[in-house]
Every structure is written in structure tokens, then in C-alpha cells.
Amino acid sequence: MAESNTDTKSSNQMWGGRFASGPDAIMEEINASIGFDKKLFAQDIRGSIAHATMLAHQGIISAEDKDKIVHGLNTILSEIEGGNFEFSRRLEDIHMNIEARLATLIGPAAGRLHTARSRNDQVALDFRLWVKEELEKTEKMLTSLIAAFLDRAEEHAESVMPGFTHLQTAQPVTFGHHCMAYVEMFGRDRSRVRHAIEHLDESPIGAAALAGTGYPIDRHMTAKALGFREPTRNSIDTVSDRDFAIEFLAIAAITGMHLSRLAEEIVIWSTPQFGFVRLSDAFSTGSSIMPQKKNPDAAELVRAKTGRINGSLIALLTIMKGLPLAYSKDMQEDKEQVFDAAESLELAIAAMTGMVRDMTVNTARMKAAAGSGFSTATDLADWLVREAGLPFRDAHHVTGRAVALAESKGCDLAELPLADLQAIHSAITDKVYDVLTVEASVASRKSFGGTAPSEVRKQIAFWRARN
Ligand code: ARG
């Protein structure tokens, strides 16, 4: 009996014409991406419907065939959504799984769908659509996180806490001001997300394998139908570009780094030694052996997820760095990195938003800590400059002596008797005590962006108007 190369059991029905027998098991395993790219089913179907509609509009396929194709694709969409679709590894990827099912459903008309396109522009389209949606979701999630911080900042615009450099007490700040630092960070992340959406907002479909196509297609029509600003301008670049995925990962890595710093602060703040915040039960766990413990597991896991996200960024940069133009199969490895990072990022932002909203802030502990470690020393030096006309360097020296004296007496700067201060510098009067409290210290820092409650409130208003 003559061997038939259309036997789909022994050779792939999409490119099987040249192959006498099916791929061996290892080839099938290394080649198949259906295990992960089935996530792209909705984007693939959307793209195919837009493509088929354009083909019919341009007279490249008949309206009847287009109707069959669109109907079949919608049936497949509900099959997949309803869990009634059997994915086959033999059919490699989501594109061929869907096309093969379409052939079963509508017969030969299915074969016309792939006119004037290739899996290279098809996958570029599907993945772009997916990343675009993910960026839009990230933008919304960052907005909620920023809103959570704005609420806490408003509530604590006057709550004094120690500000740190080198994790050593530096100067008093307000907790509201500290919260607003995170608003700035996540605000930058969100604007990076918006720029990334702008960068990727070009439709790849119609670039075909790499060179474009001889069919009279209308790429502007498909771009519009799929919600893109315009079509991409170079077909070679289009099928070999994964910048949009790398940009997503880079943004995820920077956002993750911010989330991880916040996680680290929450871990520190929630220790009994600091006691600045108490996490809600919802975002902490107990120890199976030590009944007294409440562990900041969610914060720790956010800190760890950042490691995974960084790994994904490096992986995709490495996958892409040696590839000649245009498409190479290496690029199939782009998806798992992005899917994994997206899942981690979503979880991390959601967990942090919950933690920030739920945590109890211990303002008494913060205030007590704010006053320790001679945190108002700079205020004393500034007072000497302002009120006694000393050059700042001399004031710094005088203050250093006052700090040393307080340290030797085991008291705070504000607890030093006036006589002691005057012995160090005769120009000091009892007015100095007005600036030695932590409240006076923060209230005085009215420079633009400074920690004074009045300034913090201005920044809150600025962000409220933009959130
Ligand atoms: N599964 C493939 C991917 O994810 C689709 C594109 C295949 N193109 C090809 N020329 N083999 O990249």
C-alpha cells in the first residue's frame, strides 16, 4: 500500500507534506508549546477573526468562507472556555490546535484562514495582545496600591517616625511622608507601564513569515479591528521583535524591586524590636512550634517573588541576544517567562495592597523611636545658624559637642539643662527647646517635597488629582 503523507497520525497535518513519518517523541516534546501557549487561545481567535474578516473584505476569500470561519472560531472559543476542548501536543501549539479543530468543524474553508499570514506574525500578534492586556491590568493594580498608600498617608500626615539613612536614625519624618515615597515609586512604575502600552500598540499581523505578502491585504483594517493604533512598519522586525515582552519584564523587575524594598521595611517594622506596625492576621502566619510568633510571610514571599521576576528578565534577554533576524524557534521560549513573571507580579501587588490597607500603625512606638538617637541634632545646628548667626560648619561642631554631652549623661538633647548648652556655646537661649522636639523638627521642614505635614498634604492632593 502506498504511504500517504496526509495521514495525520504519522505526519503533522500542517507541514507534513515533506515528512514521511511523524516527529520522534523527543522532537515532539522539545518542539511543542501547547502546554503553555494555550493561554493565548482568546487572543489567537480574536486575531484570526480579524484576519478572516479583512481577507473577505479585500476579496481574498469569499464571504461564505469567512462566515464559516468566524462561526467555527466562535464555537472553538466556547469549547475552550467551557473546558470542552482537547489540546493535542502532536499539533504543537495553540495556533495549529485551533486551526486543526476548525478544519474538523467547517471542512476545507478552514484551510483558507492561513492565507497571507504565517505563524510568525500570528504568534507575534497573540503575544502582543496578551502582554497589552496584562499591562492594562498592571496599571489598574498599581492604581489601587497607590490609592492604599494615599489613604494611609492622609491618615498619618502628622505621625512622626524616625527617618533613616544606613538604617540608622537620621532625622524625624512623618509616616505619611514615608508612604508618599512609595506613591512616587509606584507612580513611576505606572507611567512606565503606560509608555510600554504606547510602544507596543502596533499590529504585527500581515507581516507574514518575514517579508510581507503578495495578497492585497489591508493591515490598517486589522490593526484597527484589534484595537491597535497602527500596523508595524517593517515586516522583518515585526516577526523578530520581542521588545514588548522584555519591556514588560523590565517593568515587572523594577516594580518588583520597589515591592521588595517595601516588603523588607514591613519585615523590619513588624519585628517586636521595632514594633512600628502590626500585620493583620490575614497577611501573616503563626509558627507551628513557637506560639508567640506572628510571621510576615506574605511580605517575605513578595520579597522572594522579585527574584523570580528578575530571573525571567535575564532569561528572555539571554534568549534573544544572539538571534539573527528574523524569527527563530528560540523565541517560543519567551512566553513562559512572561506568564510566570506576570503571575508573580500580580500576586505581589495584590498582597502588598492588602498589607498596606490592613496593617495597624503604632504611632506611639514610632514617635518614641523618632526622638531617640539624637535625631533633632540637625535642628539644633540649624537653630544656631538661624538664630545665632553661626556658619553651618561651626554650628555642626557645637552640636556635635552637645550630642556627646547628652550621650555621656544618658539623656536626650531636649533633656540637657540650658546651663550645659550655654557652656558649649553662649549664644544658646531657652528658645532652642522649641526646635528640639520631633514635632517641631518635622513641622520646620517645609521645603518643597519636605516632611512637614503641610507639604505632605500638598503632595497627597497632587497625587489624588492624578489617581
Ligand atoms: N509556537 C511558535 C512560537 O511560539 C509559533 C511560531 C512558529 N513559527 C515557526 N516558524 N515555527 O514561537
Tab-separated table of N, CA and C in Angstrom, residues 216-359:
chain	number	residue	atom	x	y	z
A	216	PRO	N	-3.419	41.268	-1.632
A	216	PRO	CA	-3.780	42.679	-1.382
A	216	PRO	C	-4.451	42.887	-0.014
A	217	ILE	N	-3.718	42.593	1.046
A	217	ILE	CA	-4.294	42.701	2.395
A	217	ILE	C	-4.380	44.163	2.830
A	218	ASP	N	-5.153	44.406	3.881
A	218	ASP	CA	-5.243	45.750	4.460
A	218	ASP	C	-4.846	45.675	5.932
A	219	ARG	N	-3.591	45.988	6.195
A	219	ARG	CA	-3.087	45.868	7.564
A	219	ARG	C	-3.652	46.960	8.472
A	220	HIS	N	-4.036	48.066	7.883
A	220	HIS	CA	-4.640	49.125	8.711
A	220	HIS	C	-5.997	48.670	9.243
A	221	MET	N	-6.686	47.886	8.417
A	221	MET	CA	-8.002	47.402	8.831
A	221	MET	C	-7.868	46.430	10.006
A	222	THR	N	-6.945	45.489	9.905
A	222	THR	CA	-6.788	44.531	11.019
A	222	THR	C	-6.274	45.252	12.266
A	223	ALA	N	-5.364	46.200	12.075
A	223	ALA	CA	-4.836	46.932	13.235
A	223	ALA	C	-5.992	47.593	13.981
A	224	LYS	N	-6.859	48.236	13.226
A	224	LYS	CA	-7.985	48.950	13.839
A	224	LYS	C	-8.931	47.970	14.531
A	225	ALA	N	-9.245	46.882	13.834
A	225	ALA	CA	-10.178	45.900	14.398
A	225	ALA	C	-9.650	45.312	15.711
A	226	LEU	N	-8.328	45.227	15.828
A	226	LEU	CA	-7.750	44.613	17.029
A	226	LEU	C	-7.384	45.645	18.101
A	227	GLY	N	-7.751	46.890	17.855
A	227	GLY	CA	-7.533	47.917	18.878
A	227	GLY	C	-6.120	48.459	18.929
A	228	PHE	N	-5.354	48.258	17.846
A	228	PHE	CA	-4.008	48.838	17.799
A	228	PHE	C	-4.066	50.218	17.148
A	229	ARG	N	-3.090	51.056	17.507
A	229	ARG	CA	-3.021	52.404	16.950
A	229	ARG	C	-2.770	52.360	15.449
A	230	GLU	N	-1.881	51.447	15.025
A	230	GLU	CA	-1.474	51.371	13.611
A	230	GLU	C	-0.744	50.047	13.384
A	231	PRO	N	-0.486	49.675	12.124
A	231	PRO	CA	0.308	48.462	11.900
A	231	PRO	C	1.802	48.737	12.085
A	232	THR	N	2.570	47.714	12.362
A	232	THR	CA	4.037	47.846	12.432
A	232	THR	C	4.543	48.207	11.035
A	233	ARG	N	5.730	48.786	10.960
A	233	ARG	CA	6.203	49.306	9.671
A	233	ARG	C	7.258	48.461	8.956
A	234	ASN	N	7.805	47.448	9.637
A	234	ASN	CA	8.845	46.643	8.983
A	234	ASN	C	8.573	45.176	9.276
A	235	SER	N	8.295	44.427	8.218
A	235	SER	CA	7.847	43.041	8.431
A	235	SER	C	8.937	42.167	9.039
A	236	ILE	N	10.194	42.464	8.728
A	236	ILE	CA	11.292	41.654	9.299
A	236	ILE	C	11.366	41.884	10.804
A	237	ASP	N	11.385	43.155	11.178
A	237	ASP	CA	11.412	43.495	12.609
A	237	ASP	C	10.204	42.924	13.326
A	238	THR	N	9.060	42.995	12.677
A	238	THR	CA	7.806	42.589	13.320
A	238	THR	C	7.844	41.159	13.836
A	239	VAL	N	8.372	40.250	13.021
A	239	VAL	CA	8.352	38.845	13.451
A	239	VAL	C	9.553	38.482	14.316
A	240	SER	N	10.530	39.381	14.400
A	240	SER	CA	11.700	39.040	15.230
A	240	SER	C	11.766	39.872	16.504
A	241	ASP	N	10.792	40.752	16.688
A	241	ASP	CA	10.815	41.658	17.840
A	241	ASP	C	10.098	41.061	19.049
A	242	ARG	N	10.792	41.041	20.174
A	242	ARG	CA	10.120	40.704	21.433
A	242	ARG	C	10.375	41.792	22.481
A	243	ASP	N	10.667	43.002	22.000
A	243	ASP	CA	10.907	44.111	22.935
A	243	ASP	C	9.731	44.305	23.886
A	244	PHE	N	8.531	44.133	23.355
A	244	PHE	CA	7.346	44.377	24.212
A	244	PHE	C	7.330	43.423	25.401
A	245	ALA	N	7.792	42.196	25.181
A	245	ALA	CA	7.826	41.219	26.282
A	245	ALA	C	8.954	41.561	27.257
A	246	ILE	N	10.087	41.954	26.686
A	246	ILE	CA	11.240	42.310	27.537
A	246	ILE	C	10.918	43.566	28.334
A	247	GLU	N	10.240	44.500	27.684
A	247	GLU	CA	9.871	45.733	28.382
A	247	GLU	C	8.905	45.422	29.530
A	248	PHE	N	7.973	44.519	29.277
A	248	PHE	CA	7.077	44.111	30.369
A	248	PHE	C	7.891	43.541	31.523
A	249	LEU	N	8.858	42.672	31.191
A	249	LEU	CA	9.652	42.039	32.250
A	249	LEU	C	10.530	43.060	32.982
A	250	ALA	N	11.040	44.032	32.235
A	250	ALA	CA	11.882	45.060	32.866
A	250	ALA	C	11.040	45.900	33.830
A	251	ILE	N	9.837	46.229	33.393
A	251	ILE	CA	8.939	46.990	34.273
A	251	ILE	C	8.566	46.140	35.488
A	252	ALA	N	8.297	44.870	35.239
A	252	ALA	CA	7.958	43.972	36.350
A	252	ALA	C	9.126	43.891	37.323
A	253	ALA	N	10.346	43.876	36.782
A	253	ALA	CA	11.526	43.768	37.655
A	253	ALA	C	11.701	45.032	38.493
A	254	ILE	N	11.506	46.179	37.884
A	254	ILE	CA	11.660	47.433	38.651
A	254	ILE	C	10.541	47.554	39.689
A	255	THR	N	9.319	47.256	39.272
A	255	THR	CA	8.203	47.294	40.221
A	255	THR	C	8.450	46.281	41.342
A	256	GLY	N	8.910	45.107	40.952
A	256	GLY	CA	9.209	44.064	41.941
A	256	GLY	C	10.268	44.527	42.922
A	257	MET	N	11.265	45.227	42.425
A	257	MET	CA	12.313	45.753	43.304
A	257	MET	C	11.703	46.737	44.309
A	258	HIS	N	10.784	47.579	43.853
A	258	HIS	CA	10.117	48.501	44.776
A	258	HIS	C	9.280	47.740	45.805
A	259	LEU	N	8.537	46.749	45.313
A	259	LEU	CA	7.700	45.959	46.223
A	259	LEU	C	8.560	45.240	47.251
A	260	SER	N	9.726	44.800	46.802
A	260	SER	CA	10.607	44.059	47.686
A	260	SER	C	11.217	44.962	48.766
A	261	ARG	N	11.513	46.197	48.408
A	261	ARG	CA	12.018	47.137	49.423
A	261	ARG	C	10.937	47.412	50.456
A	262	LEU	N	9.716	47.563	49.981
A	262	LEU	CA	8.597	47.767	50.896
A	262	LEU	C	8.422	46.526	51.786
A	263	ALA	N	8.518	45.362	51.165
A	263	ALA	CA	8.394	44.118	51.927
A	263	ALA	C	9.460	44.066	53.018
A	264	GLU	N	10.661	44.437	52.664
A	264	GLU	CA	11.767	44.431	53.630
A	264	GLU	C	11.472	45.394	54.783
A	265	GLU	N	10.924	46.558	54.466
A	265	GLU	CA	10.595	47.511	55.535
A	265	GLU	C	9.505	46.947	56.440
A	266	ILE	N	8.537	46.287	55.828
A	266	ILE	CA	7.447	45.719	56.636
A	266	ILE	C	7.980	44.607	57.541
A	267	VAL	N	8.898	43.826	56.999
A	267	VAL	CA	9.516	42.774	57.824
A	267	VAL	C	10.221	43.418	59.031
A	268	ILE	N	10.961	44.481	58.782
A	268	ILE	CA	11.690	45.147	59.870
A	268	ILE	C	10.708	45.823	60.844
A	269	TRP	N	9.770	46.568	60.281
A	269	TRP	CA	8.828	47.322	61.123
A	269	TRP	C	7.973	46.421	62.012
A	270	SER	N	7.711	45.202	61.533
A	270	SER	CA	6.814	44.338	62.304
A	270	SER	C	7.556	43.481	63.336
A	271	THR	N	8.869	43.620	63.434
A	271	THR	CA	9.590	42.876	64.489
A	271	THR	C	9.196	43.469	65.842
A	272	PRO	N	9.232	42.656	66.908
A	272	PRO	CA	8.954	43.206	68.240
A	272	PRO	C	9.937	44.329	68.587
A	273	GLN	N	11.169	44.251	68.074
A	273	GLN	CA	12.170	45.276	68.368
A	273	GLN	C	11.744	46.642	67.823
A	274	PHE	N	11.224	46.680	66.626
A	274	PHE	CA	10.729	47.944	66.072
A	274	PHE	C	9.301	48.203	66.550
A	275	GLY	N	8.429	47.256	66.248
A	275	GLY	CA	7.029	47.388	66.655
A	275	GLY	C	6.308	48.578	66.035
A	276	PHE	N	6.726	49.004	64.860
A	276	PHE	CA	6.065	50.150	64.208
A	276	PHE	C	4.704	49.767	63.627
A	277	VAL	N	4.614	48.557	63.102
A	277	VAL	CA	3.336	48.123	62.519
A	277	VAL	C	3.005	46.711	62.998
A	278	ARG	N	1.727	46.423	62.942
A	278	ARG	CA	1.279	45.063	63.223
A	278	ARG	C	0.488	44.619	62.007
A	279	LEU	N	0.891	43.487	61.447
A	279	LEU	CA	0.183	42.994	60.261
A	279	LEU	C	-1.120	42.348	60.700
A	280	SER	N	-2.104	42.427	59.824
A	280	SER	CA	-3.370	41.763	60.139
A	280	SER	C	-3.151	40.251	60.060
A	281	ASP	N	-4.034	39.516	60.722
A	281	ASP	CA	-3.941	38.051	60.662
A	281	ASP	C	-4.027	37.572	59.220
A	282	ALA	N	-4.773	38.322	58.422
A	282	ALA	CA	-4.959	37.905	57.035
A	282	ALA	C	-3.635	37.839	56.265
A	283	PHE	N	-2.664	38.645	56.663
A	283	PHE	CA	-1.397	38.676	55.919
A	283	PHE	C	-0.202	38.215	56.743
A	284	SER	N	-0.459	37.386	57.761
A	284	SER	CA	0.669	36.815	58.497
A	284	SER	C	0.314	35.392	58.898
A	285	THR	N	1.299	34.679	59.370
A	285	THR	CA	1.048	33.302	59.791
A	285	THR	C	1.685	33.082	61.145
A	286	GLY	N	1.226	32.060	61.826
A	286	GLY	CA	1.831	31.697	63.108
A	286	GLY	C	2.931	30.677	62.888
A	287	SER	N	3.621	30.348	63.961
A	287	SER	CA	4.647	29.318	63.881
A	287	SER	C	4.054	28.029	64.427
A	288	SER	N	4.456	26.905	63.822
A	288	SER	CA	3.907	25.628	64.278
A	288	SER	C	4.506	25.226	65.624
A	289	ILE	N	5.606	25.858	66.020
A	289	ILE	CA	6.232	25.459	67.283
A	289	ILE	C	6.268	26.587	68.310
A	290	MET	N	6.392	27.847	67.844
A	290	MET	CA	6.523	28.954	68.797
A	290	MET	C	5.225	29.761	68.817
A	291	PRO	N	4.404	29.532	69.850
A	291	PRO	CA	3.051	30.114	69.858
A	291	PRO	C	3.038	31.633	69.851
A	292	GLN	N	4.096	32.272	70.304
A	292	GLN	CA	4.087	33.740	70.410
A	292	GLN	C	4.284	34.405	69.057
A	293	LYS	N	4.673	33.625	68.040
A	293	LYS	CA	5.130	34.269	66.807
A	293	LYS	C	4.027	34.621	65.825
A	294	LYS	N	4.285	35.732	65.147
A	294	LYS	CA	3.424	36.154	64.042
A	294	LYS	C	4.390	36.526	62.929
A	295	ASN	N	4.392	35.754	61.885
A	295	ASN	CA	5.419	35.954	60.861
A	295	ASN	C	4.892	36.705	59.644
A	296	PRO	N	5.722	37.591	59.109
A	296	PRO	CA	5.279	38.379	57.938
A	296	PRO	C	5.484	37.611	56.635
A	297	ASP	N	4.936	36.407	56.560
A	297	ASP	CA	5.197	35.537	55.397
A	297	ASP	C	4.863	36.185	54.064
A	298	ALA	N	3.747	36.898	54.023
A	298	ALA	CA	3.339	37.484	52.733
A	298	ALA	C	4.400	38.472	52.260
A	299	ALA	N	4.901	39.284	53.197
A	299	ALA	CA	5.949	40.247	52.819
A	299	ALA	C	7.209	39.516	52.364
A	300	GLU	N	7.547	38.453	53.070
A	300	GLU	CA	8.750	37.699	52.684
A	300	GLU	C	8.593	37.086	51.299
A	301	LEU	N	7.387	36.609	51.004
A	301	LEU	CA	7.182	35.989	49.692
A	301	LEU	C	7.185	37.025	48.580
A	302	VAL	N	6.693	38.211	48.874
A	302	VAL	CA	6.782	39.295	47.886
A	302	VAL	C	8.259	39.576	47.598
A	303	ARG	N	9.052	39.618	48.662
A	303	ARG	CA	10.496	39.860	48.509
A	303	ARG	C	11.112	38.757	47.632
A	304	ALA	N	10.667	37.534	47.828
A	304	ALA	CA	11.227	36.415	47.066
A	304	ALA	C	10.734	36.387	45.618
A	305	LYS	N	9.474	36.749	45.393
A	305	LYS	CA	8.936	36.745	44.015
A	305	LYS	C	9.784	37.638	43.109
A	306	THR	N	10.325	38.684	43.694
A	306	THR	CA	11.173	39.593	42.931
A	306	THR	C	12.347	38.850	42.307
A	307	GLY	N	12.859	37.874	43.018
A	307	GLY	CA	13.968	37.076	42.482
A	307	GLY	C	13.533	36.326	41.232
A	308	ARG	N	12.357	35.752	41.287
A	308	ARG	CA	11.842	35.028	40.112
A	308	ARG	C	11.681	35.961	38.924
A	309	ILE	N	11.115	37.146	39.195
A	309	ILE	CA	10.868	38.091	38.097
A	309	ILE	C	12.183	38.514	37.464
A	310	ASN	N	13.167	38.808	38.297
A	310	ASN	CA	14.488	39.175	37.756
A	310	ASN	C	15.031	38.047	36.883
A	311	GLY	N	14.836	36.812	37.332
A	311	GLY	CA	15.301	35.650	36.569
A	311	GLY	C	14.651	35.613	35.192
A	312	SER	N	13.364	35.909	35.137
A	312	SER	CA	12.652	35.885	33.847
A	312	SER	C	13.194	36.940	32.895
A	313	LEU	N	13.468	38.120	33.436
A	313	LEU	CA	14.018	39.196	32.588
A	313	LEU	C	15.356	38.765	31.997
A	314	ILE	N	16.221	38.250	32.848
A	314	ILE	CA	17.547	37.825	32.370
A	314	ILE	C	17.411	36.672	31.375
A	315	ALA	N	16.469	35.763	31.652
A	315	ALA	CA	16.281	34.626	30.741
A	315	ALA	C	15.901	35.111	29.344
A	316	LEU	N	14.930	36.001	29.253
A	316	LEU	CA	14.475	36.407	27.917
A	316	LEU	C	15.525	37.269	27.202
A	317	LEU	N	16.203	38.119	27.956
A	317	LEU	CA	17.281	38.896	27.324
A	317	LEU	C	18.331	37.948	26.749
A	318	THR	N	18.604	36.888	27.486
A	318	THR	CA	19.627	35.931	27.049
A	318	THR	C	19.138	35.119	25.855
A	319	ILE	N	17.863	34.746	25.875
A	319	ILE	CA	17.290	34.004	24.743
A	319	ILE	C	17.429	34.839	23.461
A	320	MET	N	17.166	36.132	23.554
A	320	MET	CA	17.106	36.980	22.373
A	320	MET	C	18.461	37.472	21.881
A	321	LYS	N	19.452	37.526	22.769
A	321	LYS	CA	20.645	38.313	22.442
A	321	LYS	C	21.447	37.797	21.254
A	322	GLY	N	21.345	36.516	20.927
A	322	GLY	CA	22.183	36.019	19.833
A	322	GLY	C	21.411	35.686	18.570
A	323	LEU	N	20.153	36.082	18.504
A	323	LEU	CA	19.333	35.640	17.370
A	323	LEU	C	19.480	36.535	16.149
A	324	PRO	N	19.814	35.919	15.017
A	324	PRO	CA	19.811	36.693	13.771
A	324	PRO	C	18.360	37.000	13.404
A	325	LEU	N	18.129	38.029	12.622
A	325	LEU	CA	16.784	38.305	12.146
A	325	LEU	C	16.414	37.230	11.134
A	326	ALA	N	15.191	36.747	10.986
A	326	ALA	CA	14.055	37.276	11.710
A	326	ALA	C	13.647	36.284	12.802
A	327	TYR	N	12.609	35.467	12.548
A	327	TYR	CA	12.130	34.547	13.577
A	327	TYR	C	13.060	33.344	13.726
A	328	SER	N	13.306	32.941	14.962
A	328	SER	CA	13.920	31.644	15.260
A	328	SER	C	13.088	30.981	16.343
A	329	LYS	N	13.132	29.667	16.364
A	329	LYS	CA	12.264	28.948	17.293
A	329	LYS	C	12.615	29.235	18.744
A	330	ASP	N	13.842	29.692	18.982
A	330	ASP	CA	14.222	30.108	20.342
A	330	ASP	C	13.142	30.988	20.961
A	331	MET	N	12.532	31.787	20.081
A	331	MET	CA	11.591	32.802	20.567
A	331	MET	C	10.348	32.204	21.197
A	332	GLN	N	10.113	30.931	20.938
A	332	GLN	CA	8.984	30.254	21.570
A	332	GLN	C	9.135	30.239	23.098
A	333	GLU	N	10.382	30.323	23.540
A	333	GLU	CA	10.658	30.282	24.991
A	333	GLU	C	10.335	31.603	25.692
A	334	ASP	N	9.843	32.570	24.945
A	334	ASP	CA	9.528	33.874	25.553
A	334	ASP	C	8.333	33.814	26.504
A	335	LYS	N	7.388	32.922	26.166
A	335	LYS	CA	6.085	33.012	26.843
A	335	LYS	C	6.104	32.602	28.305
A	336	GLU	N	6.768	31.492	28.603
A	336	GLU	CA	6.735	31.030	29.987
A	336	GLU	C	7.330	32.065	30.940
A	337	GLN	N	8.367	32.750	30.463
A	337	GLN	CA	8.997	33.766	31.316
A	337	GLN	C	8.000	34.879	31.635
A	338	VAL	N	7.313	35.316	30.596
A	338	VAL	CA	6.365	36.420	30.784
A	338	VAL	C	5.158	35.966	31.617
A	339	PHE	N	4.654	34.766	31.340
A	339	PHE	CA	3.487	34.279	32.105
A	339	PHE	C	3.841	34.148	33.584
A	340	ASP	N	5.004	33.585	33.841
A	340	ASP	CA	5.400	33.373	35.239
A	340	ASP	C	5.608	34.703	35.962
A	341	ALA	N	6.278	35.631	35.283
A	341	ALA	CA	6.534	36.939	35.909
A	341	ALA	C	5.219	37.679	36.134
A	342	ALA	N	4.301	37.566	35.185
A	342	ALA	CA	3.020	38.270	35.315
A	342	ALA	C	2.249	37.747	36.520
A	343	GLU	N	2.274	36.424	36.688
A	343	GLU	CA	1.564	35.832	37.823
A	343	GLU	C	2.195	36.295	39.142
A	344	SER	N	3.510	36.303	39.184
A	344	SER	CA	4.213	36.730	40.402
A	344	SER	C	3.936	38.197	40.696
A	345	LEU	N	3.985	39.010	39.652
A	345	LEU	CA	3.792	40.446	39.848
A	345	LEU	C	2.373	40.748	40.346
A	346	GLU	N	1.403	40.114	39.719
A	346	GLU	CA	0.010	40.333	40.144
A	346	GLU	C	-0.179	39.973	41.611
A	347	LEU	N	0.340	38.804	41.974
A	347	LEU	CA	0.210	38.362	43.360
A	347	LEU	C	0.902	39.319	44.317
A	348	ALA	N	2.094	39.744	43.920
A	348	ALA	CA	2.883	40.607	44.807
A	348	ALA	C	2.186	41.954	44.997
A	349	ILE	N	1.660	42.528	43.923
A	349	ILE	CA	0.989	43.829	44.073
A	349	ILE	C	-0.273	43.650	44.925
A	350	ALA	N	-1.027	42.588	44.657
A	350	ALA	CA	-2.262	42.367	45.411
A	350	ALA	C	-1.960	42.166	46.898
A	351	ALA	N	-0.942	41.379	47.194
A	351	ALA	CA	-0.604	41.112	48.602
A	351	ALA	C	-0.160	42.395	49.293
A	352	MET	N	0.615	43.198	48.600
A	352	MET	CA	1.099	44.438	49.203
A	352	MET	C	-0.026	45.439	49.428
A	353	THR	N	-0.935	45.508	48.461
A	353	THR	CA	-2.071	46.423	48.614
A	353	THR	C	-2.865	46.022	49.860
A	354	GLY	N	-3.090	44.733	50.028
A	354	GLY	CA	-3.810	44.239	51.203
A	354	GLY	C	-3.063	44.550	52.492
A	355	MET	N	-1.767	44.304	52.495
A	355	MET	CA	-0.966	44.539	53.711
A	355	MET	C	-0.968	46.011	54.102
A	356	VAL	N	-0.802	46.869	53.109
A	356	VAL	CA	-0.746	48.310	53.391
A	356	VAL	C	-2.093	48.776	53.944
A	357	ARG	N	-3.167	48.286	53.353
A	357	ARG	CA	-4.505	48.690	53.820
A	357	ARG	C	-4.787	48.183	55.231
A	358	ASP	N	-4.352	46.947	55.508
A	358	ASP	CA	-4.741	46.276	56.765
A	358	ASP	C	-3.842	46.547	57.953
A	359	MET	N	-2.596	46.950	57.729
A	359	MET	CA	-1.686	46.950	58.873
A	359	MET	C	-2.026	48.042	59.889
